[in-house]
């Protein structure tokens, strides 16, 4: 197997240049520039329709940009197919349908790990008896605080735990850039708190670089090193949480209007 873990530590992990995407007459994303440094957690926020998901889909390859370039670890990935981008080390969370419900929590992580090691499904039973793989599965389950649920069938665990398992499966592919699209969407306040704390600890471990889209401002300000605020497809401001919080335009365009709505959404 080729070693895919080598990173260019000096340069940005992800470089977004003048990225745009139009849908007919709608400029969903317009001229976005962003550098994401190694081990950084960048959150993309903005009101509904701001272009967050469109931007995210271009990074993961689901959508082709109308203009602009995407560079991952110095390599041009603009317009590459999703599986190719993922193979290069960019992993995105899918919805829960990424999980095998009939398998145990642990087996789900092991399958992802065997795929990584190139053993394939046929070798699953043999491969999962290998000590290094077991250790890696244990470590991941521990990091996502899923150890106690390891032997439960994935279909039977709570929604919040399923989302955590989904993140464990994503991390099992050893990505160097992790894209999480609204990781706490649909969660109860308790689940949101727990998942936020876990993402924060993963981010602080320095093992990953995260790009997160999220509506929940507690989550955003809790985990992000920097925040890109989008408004009508454009970048309104990029800065630290403190810079963004105090930015008058941001308050007007977003935080001020939506604070209350967000609080209600989180509580429902
Ligand atoms: N497939 C599509 N076809 C046509 N227009 C689209 C498509 N996807 C997005 N748009 C439009 O592009 C704009 C940005 O949408 P996008 O989904 O990226 O916003 P968002 O910031 O993710 O919003 P939300 O917070 O609601 O998830 C919106 O005006 C939306 O209607
Ligand atoms: Mg969206």
mmCIF file of C-alpha atoms and ligand atoms in Angstrom:
data_model
loop_
_atom_site.group_PDB
_atom_site.id
_atom_site.type_symbol
_atom_site.label_atom_id
_atom_site.label_comp_id
_atom_site.label_asym_id
_atom_site.label_seq_id
_atom_site.Cartn_x
_atom_site.Cartn_y
_atom_site.Cartn_z
ATOM 1 C CA UNK A 1 0.000 0.000 0.000
ATOM 2 C CA UNK A 2 1.189 3.471 -0.690
ATOM 3 C CA UNK A 3 1.629 5.743 2.277
ATOM 4 C CA UNK A 4 -1.081 8.365 2.090
ATOM 5 C CA UNK A 5 -0.370 9.922 5.474
ATOM 6 C CA UNK A 6 2.350 12.274 4.317
ATOM 7 C CA UNK A 7 1.222 15.850 4.586
ATOM 8 C CA UNK A 8 2.761 19.066 3.563
ATOM 9 C CA UNK A 9 2.904 20.611 7.025
ATOM 10 C CA UNK A 10 3.924 24.067 5.876
ATOM 11 C CA UNK A 11 1.104 24.831 3.464
ATOM 12 C CA UNK A 12 -2.645 24.952 3.998
ATOM 13 C CA UNK A 13 -4.563 21.681 3.942
ATOM 14 C CA UNK A 14 -7.271 23.240 1.837
ATOM 15 C CA UNK A 15 -7.061 26.264 -0.390
ATOM 16 C CA UNK A 16 -10.238 27.732 -1.854
ATOM 17 C CA UNK A 17 -9.779 30.367 -4.551
ATOM 18 C CA UNK A 18 -12.476 32.509 -6.135
ATOM 19 C CA UNK A 19 -14.938 29.637 -5.852
ATOM 20 C CA UNK A 20 -18.374 30.146 -7.361
ATOM 21 C CA UNK A 21 -21.384 28.079 -8.243
ATOM 22 C CA UNK A 22 -24.454 29.195 -10.106
ATOM 23 C CA UNK A 23 -27.778 27.406 -10.424
ATOM 24 C CA UNK A 24 -29.398 29.011 -13.440
ATOM 25 C CA UNK A 25 -29.749 32.640 -12.426
ATOM 26 C CA UNK A 26 -28.949 32.019 -8.762
ATOM 27 C CA UNK A 27 -25.412 32.707 -7.567
ATOM 28 C CA UNK A 28 -25.404 30.148 -4.738
ATOM 29 C CA UNK A 29 -21.694 30.726 -4.014
ATOM 30 C CA UNK A 30 -19.728 33.740 -5.281
ATOM 31 C CA UNK A 31 -15.991 34.289 -5.208
ATOM 32 C CA UNK A 32 -15.106 32.524 -1.957
ATOM 33 C CA UNK A 33 -11.452 32.525 -0.835
ATOM 34 C CA UNK A 34 -10.376 30.491 2.171
ATOM 35 C CA UNK A 35 -7.227 28.781 3.462
ATOM 36 C CA UNK A 36 -7.603 26.067 6.039
ATOM 37 C CA UNK A 37 -4.414 25.371 7.999
ATOM 38 C CA UNK A 38 -3.382 21.937 9.267
ATOM 39 C CA UNK A 39 -5.220 21.007 12.498
ATOM 40 C CA UNK A 40 -7.514 23.965 12.227
ATOM 41 C CA UNK A 41 -11.280 23.830 12.765
ATOM 42 C CA UNK A 42 -13.134 26.224 10.484
ATOM 43 C CA UNK A 43 -16.896 26.643 10.746
ATOM 44 C CA UNK A 44 -19.022 27.938 7.884
ATOM 45 C CA UNK A 45 -22.081 29.789 9.079
ATOM 46 C CA UNK A 46 -24.745 32.003 7.550
ATOM 47 C CA UNK A 47 -28.501 32.328 7.231
ATOM 48 C CA UNK A 48 -30.602 29.829 5.276
ATOM 49 C CA UNK A 49 -29.700 29.855 1.606
ATOM 50 C CA UNK A 50 -26.326 31.556 2.234
ATOM 51 C CA UNK A 51 -24.524 28.879 0.211
ATOM 52 C CA UNK A 52 -22.954 26.774 2.977
ATOM 53 C CA UNK A 53 -24.047 23.378 1.696
ATOM 54 C CA UNK A 54 -23.204 24.327 -1.876
ATOM 55 C CA UNK A 55 -19.668 25.290 -0.815
ATOM 56 C CA UNK A 56 -19.324 22.094 1.195
ATOM 57 C CA UNK A 57 -20.574 20.001 -1.740
ATOM 58 C CA UNK A 58 -17.968 21.527 -4.025
ATOM 59 C CA UNK A 59 -15.159 20.681 -1.584
ATOM 60 C CA UNK A 60 -16.322 17.062 -1.352
ATOM 61 C CA UNK A 61 -16.827 16.798 -5.108
ATOM 62 C CA UNK A 62 -20.596 16.380 -5.147
ATOM 63 C CA UNK A 63 -20.961 19.612 -7.093
ATOM 64 C CA UNK A 64 -18.659 20.992 -9.728
ATOM 65 C CA UNK A 65 -17.716 24.659 -9.328
ATOM 66 C CA UNK A 66 -18.773 27.126 -12.004
ATOM 67 C CA UNK A 67 -15.502 28.999 -11.483
ATOM 68 C CA UNK A 68 -12.559 28.880 -9.113
ATOM 69 C CA UNK A 69 -10.169 26.278 -7.769
ATOM 70 C CA UNK A 70 -9.878 23.878 -4.845
ATOM 71 C CA UNK A 71 -6.455 22.689 -3.744
ATOM 72 C CA UNK A 72 -5.985 19.916 -1.196
ATOM 73 C CA UNK A 73 -2.462 19.533 0.199
ATOM 74 C CA UNK A 74 -1.053 21.281 -2.809
ATOM 75 C CA UNK A 75 -2.989 19.180 -5.297
ATOM 76 C CA UNK A 76 -5.694 20.555 -7.576
ATOM 77 C CA UNK A 77 -8.931 18.698 -6.769
ATOM 78 C CA UNK A 78 -11.298 21.044 -8.610
ATOM 79 C CA UNK A 79 -14.124 19.059 -10.159
ATOM 80 C CA UNK A 80 -12.786 15.621 -9.171
ATOM 81 C CA UNK A 81 -15.350 12.909 -8.450
ATOM 82 C CA UNK A 82 -16.314 12.448 -4.776
ATOM 83 C CA UNK A 83 -14.663 9.020 -4.435
ATOM 84 C CA UNK A 84 -11.386 10.367 -5.768
ATOM 85 C CA UNK A 85 -11.410 13.314 -3.388
ATOM 86 C CA UNK A 86 -12.257 10.986 -0.538
ATOM 87 C CA UNK A 87 -9.420 8.645 -1.490
ATOM 88 C CA UNK A 88 -6.993 11.568 -1.307
ATOM 89 C CA UNK A 89 -7.901 12.108 2.351
ATOM 90 C CA UNK A 90 -10.978 14.312 2.466
ATOM 91 C CA UNK A 91 -13.757 12.566 4.337
ATOM 92 C CA UNK A 92 -17.273 13.854 4.733
ATOM 93 C CA UNK A 93 -19.964 12.715 7.082
ATOM 94 C CA UNK A 94 -22.985 11.329 5.351
ATOM 95 C CA UNK A 95 -26.316 10.936 7.021
ATOM 96 C CA UNK A 96 -26.914 7.887 9.158
ATOM 97 C CA UNK A 97 -27.470 5.669 6.122
ATOM 98 C CA UNK A 98 -23.702 5.277 6.062
ATOM 99 C CA UNK A 99 -24.076 2.852 8.983
ATOM 100 C CA UNK A 100 -24.792 -0.890 8.768
ATOM 101 C CA UNK A 101 -27.715 -1.247 11.168
ATOM 102 C CA UNK A 102 -27.487 -5.049 11.475
ATOM 103 C CA UNK A 103 -23.852 -4.924 12.534
ATOM 104 C CA UNK A 104 -22.636 -3.973 15.969
ATOM 105 C CA UNK A 105 -21.212 -0.537 16.671
ATOM 106 C CA UNK A 106 -17.744 -2.051 16.821
ATOM 107 C CA UNK A 107 -18.161 -3.984 13.568
ATOM 108 C CA UNK A 108 -19.137 -0.797 11.780
ATOM 109 C CA UNK A 109 -15.842 0.778 12.775
ATOM 110 C CA UNK A 110 -13.957 -2.416 11.917
ATOM 111 C CA UNK A 111 -15.468 -2.581 8.436
ATOM 112 C CA UNK A 112 -14.347 0.991 7.810
ATOM 113 C CA UNK A 113 -10.871 0.115 9.059
ATOM 114 C CA UNK A 114 -10.574 -3.057 6.942
ATOM 115 C CA UNK A 115 -11.610 -1.039 3.908
ATOM 116 C CA UNK A 116 -8.829 1.398 4.769
ATOM 117 C CA UNK A 117 -6.278 -1.392 5.007
ATOM 118 C CA UNK A 118 -7.432 -2.697 1.648
ATOM 119 C CA UNK A 119 -8.559 -6.060 3.016
ATOM 120 C CA UNK A 120 -12.092 -5.781 1.675
ATOM 121 C CA UNK A 121 -15.225 -7.416 2.988
ATOM 122 C CA UNK A 122 -14.168 -10.971 2.146
ATOM 123 C CA UNK A 123 -11.353 -10.698 4.652
ATOM 124 C CA UNK A 124 -13.429 -8.958 7.260
ATOM 125 C CA UNK A 125 -13.574 -11.926 9.669
ATOM 126 C CA UNK A 126 -9.884 -12.667 9.395
ATOM 127 C CA UNK A 127 -8.803 -9.063 9.371
ATOM 128 C CA UNK A 128 -10.789 -8.009 12.407
ATOM 129 C CA UNK A 129 -8.920 -10.577 14.507
ATOM 130 C CA UNK A 130 -5.716 -8.678 13.842
ATOM 131 C CA UNK A 131 -4.514 -6.937 16.987
ATOM 132 C CA UNK A 132 -3.556 -3.555 15.481
ATOM 133 C CA UNK A 133 -6.968 -3.254 13.896
ATOM 134 C CA UNK A 134 -8.718 -4.147 17.153
ATOM 135 C CA UNK A 135 -6.666 -1.567 19.003
ATOM 136 C CA UNK A 136 -7.498 1.083 16.447
ATOM 137 C CA UNK A 137 -11.205 0.252 16.652
ATOM 138 C CA UNK A 138 -11.060 0.455 20.446
ATOM 139 C CA UNK A 139 -9.293 3.799 20.345
ATOM 140 C CA UNK A 140 -11.856 5.259 17.975
ATOM 141 C CA UNK A 141 -14.800 3.959 19.987
ATOM 142 C CA UNK A 142 -13.251 5.415 23.106
ATOM 143 C CA UNK A 143 -12.652 8.786 21.475
ATOM 144 C CA UNK A 144 -16.293 8.997 20.459
ATOM 145 C CA UNK A 145 -17.343 7.654 23.899
ATOM 146 C CA UNK A 146 -19.036 4.673 22.284
ATOM 147 C CA UNK A 147 -17.070 1.938 24.089
ATOM 148 C CA UNK A 148 -20.010 0.899 26.220
ATOM 149 C CA UNK A 149 -22.179 0.465 23.142
ATOM 150 C CA UNK A 150 -19.535 -1.487 21.199
ATOM 151 C CA UNK A 151 -21.503 -4.726 21.147
ATOM 152 C CA UNK A 152 -24.941 -3.228 20.538
ATOM 153 C CA UNK A 153 -26.445 -3.477 17.074
ATOM 154 C CA UNK A 154 -26.032 -0.115 15.388
ATOM 155 C CA UNK A 155 -29.714 0.006 14.451
ATOM 156 C CA UNK A 156 -30.739 -0.013 18.102
ATOM 157 C CA UNK A 157 -28.682 2.887 19.498
ATOM 158 C CA UNK A 158 -29.976 6.453 19.955
ATOM 159 C CA UNK A 159 -29.959 9.061 17.199
ATOM 160 C CA UNK A 160 -27.139 11.006 18.863
ATOM 161 C CA UNK A 161 -25.035 7.864 19.231
ATOM 162 C CA UNK A 162 -25.665 6.983 15.582
ATOM 163 C CA UNK A 163 -24.297 10.378 14.548
ATOM 164 C CA UNK A 164 -21.250 9.747 16.737
ATOM 165 C CA UNK A 165 -20.807 6.321 15.157
ATOM 166 C CA UNK A 166 -21.035 7.989 11.785
ATOM 167 C CA UNK A 167 -18.164 10.289 12.818
ATOM 168 C CA UNK A 168 -16.190 7.260 14.081
ATOM 169 C CA UNK A 169 -16.671 5.601 10.684
ATOM 170 C CA UNK A 170 -15.505 8.780 8.953
ATOM 171 C CA UNK A 171 -12.406 8.966 11.174
ATOM 172 C CA UNK A 172 -11.650 5.281 10.562
ATOM 173 C CA UNK A 173 -10.693 6.185 7.014
ATOM 174 C CA UNK A 174 -7.918 8.348 8.541
ATOM 175 C CA UNK A 175 -8.883 11.511 6.723
ATOM 176 C CA UNK A 176 -6.693 14.563 6.952
ATOM 177 C CA UNK A 177 -9.601 16.880 6.249
ATOM 178 C CA UNK A 178 -12.959 16.052 7.831
ATOM 179 C CA UNK A 179 -16.109 17.727 6.545
ATOM 180 C CA UNK A 180 -19.026 17.683 8.964
ATOM 181 C CA UNK A 181 -22.337 19.045 7.678
ATOM 182 C CA UNK A 182 -24.483 20.120 10.618
ATOM 183 C CA UNK A 183 -23.201 17.384 12.930
ATOM 184 C CA UNK A 184 -25.776 18.181 15.620
ATOM 185 C CA UNK A 185 -28.821 18.617 13.358
ATOM 186 C CA UNK A 186 -31.912 16.999 14.806
ATOM 187 C CA UNK A 187 -30.347 16.344 18.191
ATOM 188 C CA UNK A 188 -31.797 17.013 21.594
ATOM 189 C CA UNK A 189 -30.013 19.736 23.618
ATOM 190 C CA UNK A 190 -28.321 17.045 25.716
ATOM 191 C CA UNK A 191 -27.113 15.167 22.643
ATOM 192 C CA UNK A 192 -25.906 18.437 21.103
ATOM 193 C CA UNK A 193 -23.887 19.222 24.225
ATOM 194 C CA UNK A 194 -22.306 15.811 24.262
ATOM 195 C CA UNK A 195 -21.457 15.811 20.552
ATOM 196 C CA UNK A 196 -20.078 19.362 20.752
ATOM 197 C CA UNK A 197 -17.769 18.371 23.597
ATOM 198 C CA UNK A 198 -16.559 15.372 21.638
ATOM 199 C CA UNK A 199 -15.914 17.335 18.448
ATOM 200 C CA UNK A 200 -14.080 19.898 20.533
ATOM 201 C CA UNK A 201 -11.858 17.254 22.085
ATOM 202 C CA UNK A 202 -11.159 15.713 18.672
ATOM 203 C CA UNK A 203 -10.319 19.146 17.302
ATOM 204 C CA UNK A 204 -8.089 19.934 20.269
ATOM 205 C CA UNK A 205 -6.270 16.611 19.920
ATOM 206 C CA UNK A 206 -4.604 18.137 16.862
ATOM 207 C CA UNK A 207 -5.111 14.944 14.873
ATOM 208 C CA UNK A 208 -7.622 16.367 12.421
ATOM 209 C CA UNK A 209 -8.515 19.359 10.329
ATOM 210 C CA UNK A 210 -12.235 20.120 10.365
ATOM 211 C CA UNK A 211 -14.532 22.070 8.099
ATOM 212 C CA UNK A 212 -17.940 22.274 9.749
ATOM 213 C CA UNK A 213 -21.242 23.772 8.692
ATOM 214 C CA UNK A 214 -23.586 24.306 11.575
ATOM 215 C CA UNK A 215 -26.631 26.303 12.576
ATOM 216 C CA UNK A 216 -26.195 25.923 16.303
ATOM 217 C CA UNK A 217 -24.162 28.940 17.445
ATOM 218 C CA UNK A 218 -23.152 27.289 20.732
ATOM 219 C CA UNK A 219 -21.567 24.516 18.716
ATOM 220 C CA UNK A 220 -19.881 26.949 16.318
ATOM 221 C CA UNK A 221 -18.426 29.227 18.974
ATOM 222 C CA UNK A 222 -17.526 26.202 21.081
ATOM 223 C CA UNK A 223 -15.397 24.388 18.508
ATOM 224 C CA UNK A 224 -14.237 26.772 15.763
ATOM 225 C CA UNK A 225 -10.760 28.308 15.545
ATOM 226 C CA UNK A 226 -12.044 30.490 12.742
ATOM 227 C CA UNK A 227 -15.429 31.182 11.254
ATOM 228 C CA UNK A 228 -16.401 31.988 7.677
ATOM 229 C CA UNK A 229 -19.661 33.899 7.618
ATOM 230 C CA UNK A 230 -21.523 33.587 4.332
ATOM 231 C CA UNK A 231 -24.343 35.792 3.183
ATOM 232 C CA UNK A 232 -26.096 35.419 -0.157
ATOM 233 C CA UNK A 233 -23.260 33.318 -1.524
ATOM 234 C CA UNK A 234 -20.503 35.714 -0.543
ATOM 235 C CA UNK A 235 -17.993 35.756 2.297
ATOM 236 C CA UNK A 236 -19.111 38.453 4.688
ATOM 237 C CA UNK A 237 -16.193 37.978 7.059
ATOM 238 C CA UNK A 238 -13.596 35.374 8.000
ATOM 239 C CA UNK A 239 -12.176 35.624 11.492
ATOM 240 C CA UNK A 240 -11.807 34.241 14.971
ATOM 241 C CA UNK A 241 -14.999 33.663 16.966
ATOM 242 C CA UNK A 242 -14.355 36.917 18.847
ATOM 243 C CA UNK A 243 -13.872 38.901 15.634
ATOM 244 C CA UNK A 244 -17.011 37.434 14.133
ATOM 245 C CA UNK A 245 -19.090 37.966 17.252
ATOM 246 C CA UNK A 246 -18.229 41.658 17.348
ATOM 247 C CA UNK A 247 -18.527 42.314 13.639
ATOM 248 C CA UNK A 248 -21.387 44.785 13.062
ATOM 249 C CA UNK A 249 -22.285 43.465 9.624
ATOM 250 C CA UNK A 250 -22.450 39.921 10.914
ATOM 251 C CA UNK A 251 -24.698 40.949 13.753
ATOM 252 C CA UNK A 252 -26.989 42.688 11.327
ATOM 253 C CA UNK A 253 -26.992 40.019 8.639
ATOM 254 C CA UNK A 254 -27.135 37.033 10.832
ATOM 255 C CA UNK A 255 -26.647 36.787 14.559
ATOM 256 C CA UNK A 256 -29.003 39.559 15.539
ATOM 257 C CA UNK A 257 -31.840 38.319 13.368
ATOM 258 C CA UNK A 258 -31.465 34.666 14.079
ATOM 259 C CA UNK A 259 -30.392 34.312 17.714
ATOM 260 C CA UNK A 260 -33.870 33.594 18.936
ATOM 261 C CA UNK A 261 -34.780 31.275 16.101
ATOM 262 C CA UNK A 262 -31.642 29.265 16.725
ATOM 263 C CA UNK A 263 -32.425 28.903 20.380
ATOM 264 C CA UNK A 264 -35.869 27.580 19.504
ATOM 265 C CA UNK A 265 -34.520 25.214 16.869
ATOM 266 C CA UNK A 266 -32.057 23.726 19.331
ATOM 267 C CA UNK A 267 -34.710 23.223 21.934
ATOM 268 C CA UNK A 268 -37.220 21.508 19.633
HETATM 269 N N1 LIG B 1 -29.563 22.106 -6.671
HETATM 270 C C1 LIG B 1 -29.946 23.387 -6.656
HETATM 271 N N2 LIG B 1 -30.655 23.926 -7.674
HETATM 272 C C2 LIG B 1 -31.031 25.210 -7.660
HETATM 273 N N3 LIG B 1 -30.743 26.073 -6.668
HETATM 274 C C3 LIG B 1 -30.067 25.599 -5.622
HETATM 275 C C4 LIG B 1 -29.628 24.235 -5.548
HETATM 276 N N4 LIG B 1 -28.954 24.065 -4.374
HETATM 277 C C5 LIG B 1 -28.982 25.253 -3.759
HETATM 278 N N5 LIG B 1 -29.637 26.174 -4.485
HETATM 279 C C6 LIG B 1 -29.831 27.588 -4.126
HETATM 280 O O1 LIG B 1 -28.560 28.122 -3.806
HETATM 281 C C7 LIG B 1 -28.633 28.965 -2.669
HETATM 282 C C8 LIG B 1 -27.717 28.448 -1.561
HETATM 283 O O2 LIG B 1 -28.226 27.223 -1.063
HETATM 284 P P1 LIG B 1 -27.487 26.328 0.021
HETATM 285 O O3 LIG B 1 -28.267 25.089 0.186
HETATM 286 O O4 LIG B 1 -26.064 26.189 -0.339
HETATM 287 O O5 LIG B 1 -27.618 27.243 1.303
HETATM 288 P P2 LIG B 1 -27.289 26.894 2.844
HETATM 289 O O6 LIG B 1 -26.477 27.992 3.357
HETATM 290 O O7 LIG B 1 -26.761 25.514 2.948
HETATM 291 O O8 LIG B 1 -28.748 26.975 3.479
HETATM 292 P P3 LIG B 1 -29.360 26.186 4.748
HETATM 293 O O9 LIG B 1 -28.873 26.912 5.959
HETATM 294 O O10 LIG B 1 -30.832 26.340 4.564
HETATM 295 O O11 LIG B 1 -28.906 24.760 4.689
HETATM 296 C C9 LIG B 1 -30.102 29.026 -2.288
HETATM 297 O O12 LIG B 1 -30.673 30.151 -2.893
HETATM 298 C C10 LIG B 1 -30.657 27.760 -2.875
HETATM 299 O O13 LIG B 1 -32.023 27.896 -3.176
HETATM 300 MG MG1 LIG B 2 -27.382 23.802 3.981
#
